[in-house]
Coordinates of C-alpha atoms and ligand atoms in Angstrom, one line a residue:
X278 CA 0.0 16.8 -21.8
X279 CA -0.2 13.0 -22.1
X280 CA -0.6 10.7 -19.6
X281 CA 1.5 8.6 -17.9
X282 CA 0.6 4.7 -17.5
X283 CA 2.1 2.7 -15.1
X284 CA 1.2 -1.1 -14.3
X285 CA 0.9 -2.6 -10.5
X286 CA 0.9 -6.1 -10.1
X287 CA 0.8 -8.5 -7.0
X288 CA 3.9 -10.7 -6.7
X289 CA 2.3 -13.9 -7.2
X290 CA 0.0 -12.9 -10.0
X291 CA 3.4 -12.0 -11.5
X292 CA 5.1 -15.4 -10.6
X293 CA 2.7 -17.5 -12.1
X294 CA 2.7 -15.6 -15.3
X295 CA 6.8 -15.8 -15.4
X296 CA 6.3 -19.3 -15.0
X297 CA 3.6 -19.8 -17.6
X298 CA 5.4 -17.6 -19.7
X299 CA 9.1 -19.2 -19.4
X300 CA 8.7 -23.0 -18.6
X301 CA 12.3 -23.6 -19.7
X302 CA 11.4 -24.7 -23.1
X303 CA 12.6 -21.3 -24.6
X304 CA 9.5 -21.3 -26.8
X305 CA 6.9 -18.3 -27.0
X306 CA 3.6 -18.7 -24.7
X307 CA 1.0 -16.3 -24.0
X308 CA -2.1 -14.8 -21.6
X309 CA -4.4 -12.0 -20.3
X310 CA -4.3 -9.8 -17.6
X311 CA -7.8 -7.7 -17.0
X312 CA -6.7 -4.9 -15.2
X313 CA -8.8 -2.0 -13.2
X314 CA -7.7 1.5 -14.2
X315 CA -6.9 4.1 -11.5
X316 CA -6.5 7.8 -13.2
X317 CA -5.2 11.2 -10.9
X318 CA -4.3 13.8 -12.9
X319 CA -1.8 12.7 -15.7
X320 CA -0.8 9.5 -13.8
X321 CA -3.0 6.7 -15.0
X322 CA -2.6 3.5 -13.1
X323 CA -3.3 -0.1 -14.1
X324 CA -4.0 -2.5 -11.7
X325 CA -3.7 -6.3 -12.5
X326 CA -6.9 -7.9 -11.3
X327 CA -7.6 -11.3 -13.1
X328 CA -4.9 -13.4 -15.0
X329 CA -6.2 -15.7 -17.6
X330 CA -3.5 -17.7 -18.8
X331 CA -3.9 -19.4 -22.6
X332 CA -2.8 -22.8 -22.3
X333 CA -1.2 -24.2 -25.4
X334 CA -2.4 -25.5 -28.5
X335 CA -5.7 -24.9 -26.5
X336 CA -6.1 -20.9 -25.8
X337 CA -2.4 -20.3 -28.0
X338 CA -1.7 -21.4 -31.1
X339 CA 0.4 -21.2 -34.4
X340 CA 0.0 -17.8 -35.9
X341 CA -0.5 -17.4 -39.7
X342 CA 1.2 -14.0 -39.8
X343 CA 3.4 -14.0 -37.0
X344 CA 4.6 -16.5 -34.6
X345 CA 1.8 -17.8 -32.4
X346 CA -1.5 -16.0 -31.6
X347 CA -4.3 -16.2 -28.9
X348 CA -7.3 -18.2 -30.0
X349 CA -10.6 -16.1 -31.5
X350 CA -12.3 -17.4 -28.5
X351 CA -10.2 -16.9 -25.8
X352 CA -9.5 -13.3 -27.1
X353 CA -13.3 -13.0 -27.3
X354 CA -14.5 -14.4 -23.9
X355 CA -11.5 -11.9 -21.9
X356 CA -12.6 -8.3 -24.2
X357 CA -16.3 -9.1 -23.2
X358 CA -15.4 -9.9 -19.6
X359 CA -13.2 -6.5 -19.7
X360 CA -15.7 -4.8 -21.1
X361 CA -18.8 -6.1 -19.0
X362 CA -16.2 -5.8 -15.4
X363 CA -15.0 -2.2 -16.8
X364 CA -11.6 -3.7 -17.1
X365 CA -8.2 -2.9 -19.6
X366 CA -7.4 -5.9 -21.4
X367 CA -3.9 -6.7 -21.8
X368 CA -2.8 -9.8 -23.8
X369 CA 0.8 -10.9 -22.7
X370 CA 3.8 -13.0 -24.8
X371 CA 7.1 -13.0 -24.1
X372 CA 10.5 -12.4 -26.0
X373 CA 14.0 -14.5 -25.0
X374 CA 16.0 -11.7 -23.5
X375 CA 16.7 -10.8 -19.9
X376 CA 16.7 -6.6 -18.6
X377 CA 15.5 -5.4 -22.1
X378 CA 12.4 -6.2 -24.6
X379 CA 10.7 -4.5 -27.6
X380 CA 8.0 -5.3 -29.6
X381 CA 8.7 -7.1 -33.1
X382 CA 7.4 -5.3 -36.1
X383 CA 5.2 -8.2 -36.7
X384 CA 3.8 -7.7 -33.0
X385 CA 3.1 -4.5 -33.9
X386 CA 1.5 -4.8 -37.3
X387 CA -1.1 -7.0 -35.7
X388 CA -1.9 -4.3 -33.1
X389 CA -2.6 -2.2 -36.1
X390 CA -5.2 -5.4 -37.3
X391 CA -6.7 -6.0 -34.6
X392 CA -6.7 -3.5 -31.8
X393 CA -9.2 -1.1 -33.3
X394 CA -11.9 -3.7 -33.4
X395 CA -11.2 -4.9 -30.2
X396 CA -11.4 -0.8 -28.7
X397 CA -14.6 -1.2 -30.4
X398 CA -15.9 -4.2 -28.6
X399 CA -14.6 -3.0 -25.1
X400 CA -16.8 -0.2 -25.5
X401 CA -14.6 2.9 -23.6
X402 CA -12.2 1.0 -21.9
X403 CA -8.5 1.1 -23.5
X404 CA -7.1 -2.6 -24.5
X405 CA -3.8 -3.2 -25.0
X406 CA -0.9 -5.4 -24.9
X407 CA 2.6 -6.5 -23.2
X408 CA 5.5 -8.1 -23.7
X409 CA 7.4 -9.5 -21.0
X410 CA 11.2 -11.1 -21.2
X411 CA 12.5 -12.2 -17.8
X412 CA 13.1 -8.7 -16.6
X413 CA 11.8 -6.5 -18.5
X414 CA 7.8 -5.3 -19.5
X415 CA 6.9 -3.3 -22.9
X416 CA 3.6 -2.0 -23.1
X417 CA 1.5 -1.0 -26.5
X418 CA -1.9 0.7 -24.9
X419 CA -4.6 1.4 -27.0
X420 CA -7.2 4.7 -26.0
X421 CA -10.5 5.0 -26.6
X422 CA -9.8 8.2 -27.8
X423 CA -8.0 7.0 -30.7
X424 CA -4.6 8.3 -29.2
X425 CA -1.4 5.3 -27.9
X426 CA 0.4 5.1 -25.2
X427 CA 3.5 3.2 -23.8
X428 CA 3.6 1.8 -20.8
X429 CA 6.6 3.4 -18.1
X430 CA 6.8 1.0 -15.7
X431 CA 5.8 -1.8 -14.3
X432 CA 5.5 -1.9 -9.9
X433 CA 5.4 -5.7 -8.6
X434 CA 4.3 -5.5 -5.0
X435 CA 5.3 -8.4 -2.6
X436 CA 7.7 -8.8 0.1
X437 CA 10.1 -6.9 -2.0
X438 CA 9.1 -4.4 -4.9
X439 CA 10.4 -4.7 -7.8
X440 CA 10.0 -1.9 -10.5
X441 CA 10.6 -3.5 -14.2
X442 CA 11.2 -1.2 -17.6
X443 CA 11.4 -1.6 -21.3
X444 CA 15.1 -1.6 -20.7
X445 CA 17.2 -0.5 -17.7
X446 CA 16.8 2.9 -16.8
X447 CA 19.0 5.4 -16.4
X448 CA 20.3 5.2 -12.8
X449 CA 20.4 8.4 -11.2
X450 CA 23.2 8.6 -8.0
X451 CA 23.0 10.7 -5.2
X452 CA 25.2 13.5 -3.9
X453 CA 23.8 14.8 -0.8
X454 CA 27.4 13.9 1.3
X455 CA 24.8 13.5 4.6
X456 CA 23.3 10.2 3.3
X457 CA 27.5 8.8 2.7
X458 CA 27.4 6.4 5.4
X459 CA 23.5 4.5 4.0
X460 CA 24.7 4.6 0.6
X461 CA 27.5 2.2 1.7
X462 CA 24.5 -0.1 2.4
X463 CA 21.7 1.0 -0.1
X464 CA 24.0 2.3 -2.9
X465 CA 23.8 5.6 -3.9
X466 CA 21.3 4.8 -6.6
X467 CA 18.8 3.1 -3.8
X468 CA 19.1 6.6 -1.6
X469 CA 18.3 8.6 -4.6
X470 CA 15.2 6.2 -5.0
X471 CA 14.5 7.0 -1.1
X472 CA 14.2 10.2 -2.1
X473 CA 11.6 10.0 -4.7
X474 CA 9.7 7.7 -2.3
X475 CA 6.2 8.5 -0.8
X476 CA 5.0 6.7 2.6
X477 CA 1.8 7.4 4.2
X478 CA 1.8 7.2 8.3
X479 CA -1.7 6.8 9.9
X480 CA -1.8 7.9 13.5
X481 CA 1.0 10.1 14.4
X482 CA 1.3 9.2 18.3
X483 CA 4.2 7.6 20.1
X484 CA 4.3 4.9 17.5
X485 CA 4.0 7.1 14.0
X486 CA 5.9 9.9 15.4
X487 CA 8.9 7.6 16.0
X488 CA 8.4 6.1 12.6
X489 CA 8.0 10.2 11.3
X490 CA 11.7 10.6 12.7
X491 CA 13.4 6.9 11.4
X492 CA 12.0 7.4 8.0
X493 CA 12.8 11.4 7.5
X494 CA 16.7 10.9 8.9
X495 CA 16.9 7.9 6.3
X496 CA 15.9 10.3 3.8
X497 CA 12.6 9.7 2.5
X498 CA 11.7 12.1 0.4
X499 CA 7.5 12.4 0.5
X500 CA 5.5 12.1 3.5
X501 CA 1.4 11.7 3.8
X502 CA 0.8 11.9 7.4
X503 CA -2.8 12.1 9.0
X504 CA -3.5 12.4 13.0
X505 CA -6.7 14.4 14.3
X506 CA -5.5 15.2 17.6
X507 CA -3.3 17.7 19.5
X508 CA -0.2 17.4 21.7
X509 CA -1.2 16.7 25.5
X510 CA 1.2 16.8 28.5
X511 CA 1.1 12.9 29.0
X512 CA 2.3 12.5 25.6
X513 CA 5.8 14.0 25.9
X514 CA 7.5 11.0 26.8
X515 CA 6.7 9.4 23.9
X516 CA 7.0 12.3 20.7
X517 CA 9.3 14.4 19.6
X518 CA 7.8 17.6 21.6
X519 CA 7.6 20.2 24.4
X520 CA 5.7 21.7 26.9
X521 CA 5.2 24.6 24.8
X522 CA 3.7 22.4 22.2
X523 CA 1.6 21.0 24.6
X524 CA 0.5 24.4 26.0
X525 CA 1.7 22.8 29.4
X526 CA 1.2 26.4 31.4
X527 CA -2.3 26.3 30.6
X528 CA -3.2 22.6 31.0
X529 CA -2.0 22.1 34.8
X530 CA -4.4 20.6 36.5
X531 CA -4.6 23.5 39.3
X532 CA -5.9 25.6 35.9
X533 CA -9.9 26.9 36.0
X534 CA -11.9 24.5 33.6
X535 CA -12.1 27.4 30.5
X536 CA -8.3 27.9 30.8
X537 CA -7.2 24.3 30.3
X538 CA -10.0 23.6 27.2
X539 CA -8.2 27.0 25.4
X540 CA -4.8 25.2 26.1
X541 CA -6.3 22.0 24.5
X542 CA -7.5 24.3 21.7
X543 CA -4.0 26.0 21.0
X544 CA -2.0 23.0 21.7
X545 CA 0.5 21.6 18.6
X546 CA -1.4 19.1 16.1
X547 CA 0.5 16.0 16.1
X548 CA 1.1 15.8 12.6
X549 CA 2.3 19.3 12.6
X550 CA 4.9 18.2 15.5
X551 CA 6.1 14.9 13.4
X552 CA 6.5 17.7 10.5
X553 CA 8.9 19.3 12.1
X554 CA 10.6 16.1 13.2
X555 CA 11.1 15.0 9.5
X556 CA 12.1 18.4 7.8
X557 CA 14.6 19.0 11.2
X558 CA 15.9 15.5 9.5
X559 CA 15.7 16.5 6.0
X560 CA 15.1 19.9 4.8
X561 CA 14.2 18.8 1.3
X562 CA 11.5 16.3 2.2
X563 CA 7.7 17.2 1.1
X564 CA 5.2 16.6 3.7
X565 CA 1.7 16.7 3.1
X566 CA -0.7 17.0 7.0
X567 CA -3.8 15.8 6.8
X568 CA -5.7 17.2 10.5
X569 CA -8.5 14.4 10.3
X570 CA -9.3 10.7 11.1
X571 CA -7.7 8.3 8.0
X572 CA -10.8 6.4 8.3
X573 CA -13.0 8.9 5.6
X574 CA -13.2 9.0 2.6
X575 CA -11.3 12.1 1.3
X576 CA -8.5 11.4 4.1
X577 CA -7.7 7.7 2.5
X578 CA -7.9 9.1 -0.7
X579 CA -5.1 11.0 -0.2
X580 CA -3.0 8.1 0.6
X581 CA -3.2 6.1 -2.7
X582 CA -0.3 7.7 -4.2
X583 CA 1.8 6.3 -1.6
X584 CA 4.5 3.2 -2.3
X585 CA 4.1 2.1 1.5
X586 CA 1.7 2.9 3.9
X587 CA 2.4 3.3 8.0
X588 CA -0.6 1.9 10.4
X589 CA 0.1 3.6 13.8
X590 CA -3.5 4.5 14.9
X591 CA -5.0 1.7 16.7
X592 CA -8.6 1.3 16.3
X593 CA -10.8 -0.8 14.3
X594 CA -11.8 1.4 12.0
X595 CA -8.2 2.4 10.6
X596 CA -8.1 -1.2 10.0
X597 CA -11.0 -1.3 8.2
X598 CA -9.9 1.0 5.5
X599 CA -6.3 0.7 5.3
X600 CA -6.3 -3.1 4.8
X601 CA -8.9 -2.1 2.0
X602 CA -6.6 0.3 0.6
X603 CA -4.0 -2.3 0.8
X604 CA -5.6 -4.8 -1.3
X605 CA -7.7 -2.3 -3.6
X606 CA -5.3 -0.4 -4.8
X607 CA -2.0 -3.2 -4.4
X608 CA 0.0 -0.5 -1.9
X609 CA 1.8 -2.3 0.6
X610 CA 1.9 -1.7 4.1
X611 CA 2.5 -2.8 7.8
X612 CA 0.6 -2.4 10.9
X613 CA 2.5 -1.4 14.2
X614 CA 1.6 -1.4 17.9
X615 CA 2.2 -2.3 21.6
X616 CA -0.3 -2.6 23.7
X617 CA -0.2 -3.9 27.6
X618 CA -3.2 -5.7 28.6
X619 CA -4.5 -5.2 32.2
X620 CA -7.5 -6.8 34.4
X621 CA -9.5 -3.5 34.3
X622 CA -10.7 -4.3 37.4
X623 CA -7.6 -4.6 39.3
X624 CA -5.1 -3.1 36.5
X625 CA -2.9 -6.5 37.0
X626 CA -0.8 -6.4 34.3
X627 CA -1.5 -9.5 31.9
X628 CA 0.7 -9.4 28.8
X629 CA 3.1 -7.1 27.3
X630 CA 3.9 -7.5 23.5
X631 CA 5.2 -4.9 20.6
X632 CA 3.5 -6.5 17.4
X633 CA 4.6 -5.8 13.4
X634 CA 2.1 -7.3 10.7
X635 CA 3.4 -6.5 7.3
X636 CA 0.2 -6.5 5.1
X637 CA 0.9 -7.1 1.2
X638 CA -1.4 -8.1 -1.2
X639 CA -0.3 -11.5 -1.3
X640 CA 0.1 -12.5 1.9
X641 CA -3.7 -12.6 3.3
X642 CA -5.4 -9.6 5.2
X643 CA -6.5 -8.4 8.5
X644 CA -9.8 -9.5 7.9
X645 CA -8.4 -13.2 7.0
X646 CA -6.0 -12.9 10.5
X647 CA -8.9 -11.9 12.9
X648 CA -7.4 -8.7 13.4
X649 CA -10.8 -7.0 12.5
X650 CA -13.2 -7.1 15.5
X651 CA -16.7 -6.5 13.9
X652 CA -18.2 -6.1 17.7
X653 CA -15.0 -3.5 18.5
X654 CA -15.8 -1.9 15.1
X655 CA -19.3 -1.2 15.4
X656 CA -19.0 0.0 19.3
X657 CA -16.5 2.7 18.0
X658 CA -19.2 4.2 16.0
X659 CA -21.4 4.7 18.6
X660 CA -21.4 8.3 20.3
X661 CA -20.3 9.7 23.6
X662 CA -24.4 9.2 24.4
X663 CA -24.6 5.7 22.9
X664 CA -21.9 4.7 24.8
X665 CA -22.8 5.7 28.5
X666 CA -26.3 4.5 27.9
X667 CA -24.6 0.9 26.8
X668 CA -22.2 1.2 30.0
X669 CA -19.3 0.9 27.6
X670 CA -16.8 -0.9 29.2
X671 CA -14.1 -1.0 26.4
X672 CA -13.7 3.0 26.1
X673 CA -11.2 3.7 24.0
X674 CA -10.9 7.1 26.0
X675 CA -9.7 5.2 28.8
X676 CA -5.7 5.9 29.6
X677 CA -4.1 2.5 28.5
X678 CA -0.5 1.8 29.1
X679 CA 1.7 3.1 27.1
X680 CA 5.9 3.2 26.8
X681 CA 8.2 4.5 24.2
X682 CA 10.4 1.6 24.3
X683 CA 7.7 -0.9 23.6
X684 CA 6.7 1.2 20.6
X685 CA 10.5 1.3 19.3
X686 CA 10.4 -2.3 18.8
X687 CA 7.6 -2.3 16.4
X688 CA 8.5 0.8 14.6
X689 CA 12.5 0.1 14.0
X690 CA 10.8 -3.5 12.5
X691 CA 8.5 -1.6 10.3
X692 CA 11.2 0.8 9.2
X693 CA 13.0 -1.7 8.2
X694 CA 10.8 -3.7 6.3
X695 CA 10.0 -0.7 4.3
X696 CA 13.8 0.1 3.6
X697 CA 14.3 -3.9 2.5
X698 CA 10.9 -3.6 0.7
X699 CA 11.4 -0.5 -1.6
X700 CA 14.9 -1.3 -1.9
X701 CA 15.0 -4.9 -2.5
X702 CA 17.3 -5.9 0.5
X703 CA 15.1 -9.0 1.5
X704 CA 16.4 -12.1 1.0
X705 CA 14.6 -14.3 -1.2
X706 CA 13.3 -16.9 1.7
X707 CA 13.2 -13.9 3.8
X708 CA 9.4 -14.4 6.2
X709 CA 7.1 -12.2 6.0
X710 CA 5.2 -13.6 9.2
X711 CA 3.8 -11.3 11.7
X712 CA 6.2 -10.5 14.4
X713 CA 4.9 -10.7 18.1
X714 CA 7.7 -9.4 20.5
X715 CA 6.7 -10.2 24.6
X716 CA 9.8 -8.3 26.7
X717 CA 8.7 -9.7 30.0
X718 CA 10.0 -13.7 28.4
X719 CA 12.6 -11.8 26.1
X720 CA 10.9 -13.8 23.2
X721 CA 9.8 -13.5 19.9
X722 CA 6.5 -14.7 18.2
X723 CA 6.3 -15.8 14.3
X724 CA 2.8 -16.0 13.1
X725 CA 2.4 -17.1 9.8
X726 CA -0.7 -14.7 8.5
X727 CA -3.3 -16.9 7.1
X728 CA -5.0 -16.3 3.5
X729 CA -8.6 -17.1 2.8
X730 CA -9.2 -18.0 -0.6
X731 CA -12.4 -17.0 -0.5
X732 CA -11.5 -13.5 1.5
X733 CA -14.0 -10.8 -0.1
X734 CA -11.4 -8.7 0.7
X735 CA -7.9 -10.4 -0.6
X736 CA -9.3 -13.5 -1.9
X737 CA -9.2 -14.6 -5.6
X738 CA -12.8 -14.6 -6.2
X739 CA -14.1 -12.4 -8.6
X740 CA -16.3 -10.1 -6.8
X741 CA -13.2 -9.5 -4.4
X742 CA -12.0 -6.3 -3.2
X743 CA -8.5 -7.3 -4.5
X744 CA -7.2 -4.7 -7.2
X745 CA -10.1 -3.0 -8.1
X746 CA -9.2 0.1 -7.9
X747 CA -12.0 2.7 -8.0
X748 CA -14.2 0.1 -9.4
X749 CA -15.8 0.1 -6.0
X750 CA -16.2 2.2 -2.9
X751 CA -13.6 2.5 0.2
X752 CA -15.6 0.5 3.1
X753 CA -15.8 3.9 5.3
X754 CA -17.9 4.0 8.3
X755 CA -19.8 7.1 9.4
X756 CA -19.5 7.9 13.0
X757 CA -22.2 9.2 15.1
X758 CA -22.1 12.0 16.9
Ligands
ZN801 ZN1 6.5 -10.8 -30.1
ZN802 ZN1 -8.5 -11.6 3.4

């Protein structure tokens, strides 16, 4: 069966090649995009990591056989940084033409030239090339394996996603009469895209399992969701379950010690609980349940088929990994939570704020914002042990305040911005700040998310984290036990 090749870029990567490319002169200009390659099964995913742009009469210059050409040099410098980075070189013109483009018979005559010396040079790493107009991406990609391939589709991921063809595809509608009143809003073509949608929600407390519910009556149709804990009595105000699920007759605390542990044992998993939230909502909708913490390996793994991912597990080391995941594999994403701060010696009550940080992979990162609290991170890998003997004042097993009004603020945000996102509601000056909502002053918060250049993580530098796919490892943390 052949594979299936798909291109994800960041927005702005993709801005400043559609400026490069279309200056307003209407002439034909030219680049290089090195990208890291991502391959599950027969889906093989190309992730734009460095764009080179040729500058003219420099880098791109008349062509003797067709039009214009990349220089020897340039061409040679990018295939022997592909090769040496294990990267897919892609060279890049562009056609006049708006929601269609092909390539020219002359294009493709100097693929046939030149592409098998430069498979040779790139020693086991395709090479390839595109053609962009103003809406539309072709793709020629040549194997090591001697075999081609076309590209499907191109994903640009920003504050709105954008999916580009070869020429407009075939729009599918939907019929399900349920979704009548949306499809007023999102057409009937967007709900039939909701439906083939995938969304990952990490931690499926009062925060994920309210986003489990918004997301499955909207009718998403794919659902990754991973929790590692079980329903407990002091959690039914907040999710979508019952005493039964909770095991309430044998948790009460006038229960014998053994009794209220097998309760704990038998009680409902979470993610099993927001399961049954979603399919109650729509039958039809896959769901896969991952019973672990997202913070391994294996369990973020499982997430990088997703188009948006769901942060709704507060700790540091969720936030570790899924703002990797963000930039390393270009999936966007939001973080949720509401938290009331007390004096924990006299439980005062000193803030109350809902927060929603959208996280995209042009828009800085967690690590770039502060939000990543190496002390906080490394005291939650300490164990039960560790921890008394350190007089641990920060226990995350401490009760903290928690109300399911306060988390309805951030979720219905983060909804949102995933329906506006995958559907490409946003306006085009639309912010993509951080949103900080206090209750007690009935006030809002915009915080513009800084972006560090230099960010290992999201930065442009080469050694960054930013779109490398499996080049590198996930930054997991082992906990002790
Ligand atoms: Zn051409
Ligand atoms: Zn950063």
């Amino acid at each position: 069966m052949s594979k299936k090749y798909t291109l994800r870029m960041s927005a702005d990567n993709y801005r400043d090649l559609i400026d490069h490319l279309f200056p307003g002169d209407g002439d034909e200009h030219g680049a290089v995009i090195l990208a890291s390659i991502v391959e599950r099964g027969t889906e093989v995913q190309l992730l734009g990591k460095e764009l080179h742009l040729a500058i003219d009469g420099v880098d791109y210059l008349p062509g003797t056989r067709g039009y214009r050409r990349l220089c020897a040099n340039f061409i040679r410098e990018k295939i022997v940084r592909a090769r040496d980075q294990r990267l897919v070189y892609l060279a890049i013109h562009n056609h006049a033409g708006d929601d269609s483009v092909a390539f020219s018979s002359t294009d493709m005559a100097s693929h046939e030239r030149g592409y098998q010396a430069l498979l040779d040079v790139a020693r086991g790493m395709p090479v390839g090339a595109l053609v962009l107009s103003r809406g539309a991406i072709a793709g020629d990609i040549w194997l090591p394996s001697q075999e081609r391939a076309t590209l499907c589709s191109t994903v640009i991921v920003g504050a709105t996603r954008r999916v580009l063809f070869d020429r407009p595809p075939r729009s599918i509608e939907h019929d399900d009469t349920r979704y009548h009143r949306q499809s007023l809003m999102f057409g009937s073509v967007g709900q039939k895209r909701l439906s083939g949608a995938t969304v990952g929600i990490i931690g499926l407390g009062g925060a994920g399992a309210q986003l489990a519910g918004f997301l499955g009556r909207v009718g998403v149709g794919n659902f990754v969701l991973a929790d590692n804990e079980r329903v407990e009595i002091t959690n039914l105000p907040r999710i979508d379950a019952t005493g039964l699920d909770a095991c309430s007759w044998l948790v009460g605390p006038e229960r014998p010690q053994w009794l209220i542990a097998l309760g704990q044992r038998m009680a409902r998993r979470k993610i099993d609980v927001a399961r049954r939230t979603i399919r109650r909502a729509n039958p039809k909708a896959n769901v896969t349940t991952i019973f672990d913490d997202f913070s391994s390996d294996s369990v973020a793994r499982q997430f990088l088929d997703c188009d948006y991912l769901f942060l709704a597990a507060d700790t540091m080391r969720a936030r570790l990994v899924f703002n990797a995941v963000v930039h390393q594999y270009l999936i966007p994403g939001v973080q949720v939570g509401a938290k009331v701060v007390t004096n924990r010696s006299t439980g005062a009550i000193l803030d109350i704020f809902s927060v929603v940080r959208p996280v995209t992979p042009d828009t800085g990162c967690l690590w770039c914002n502060g939000l990543i609290n190496p002390s906080k991170l490394q005291d939650e890998c300490l164990s039960p042990k560790q921890r008394r003997e350190q007089a641990y004042v920060d226990d995350v097993s401490v009760a903290a305040p928690s109300v399911n009004t306060l988390n309805a603020t951030a979720t219905a945000h983060a909804a949102n911005d995933f329906l506006f996102h995958f559907l490409g509601l946003h306006q085009n000056d639309a912010t993509q700040d951080y949103l900080r909502f206090r209750p007690g002053f009935r006030s809002v918060i915009f915080e513009e998310p800084r972006r560090d250049p230099a960010c290992p993580e999201c930065g442009e530098r080469a050694d960054s984290r930013r779109a490398c796919g499996d080049l590198v490892e996930l930054p997991v943390i082992y906990l002790n036990k």
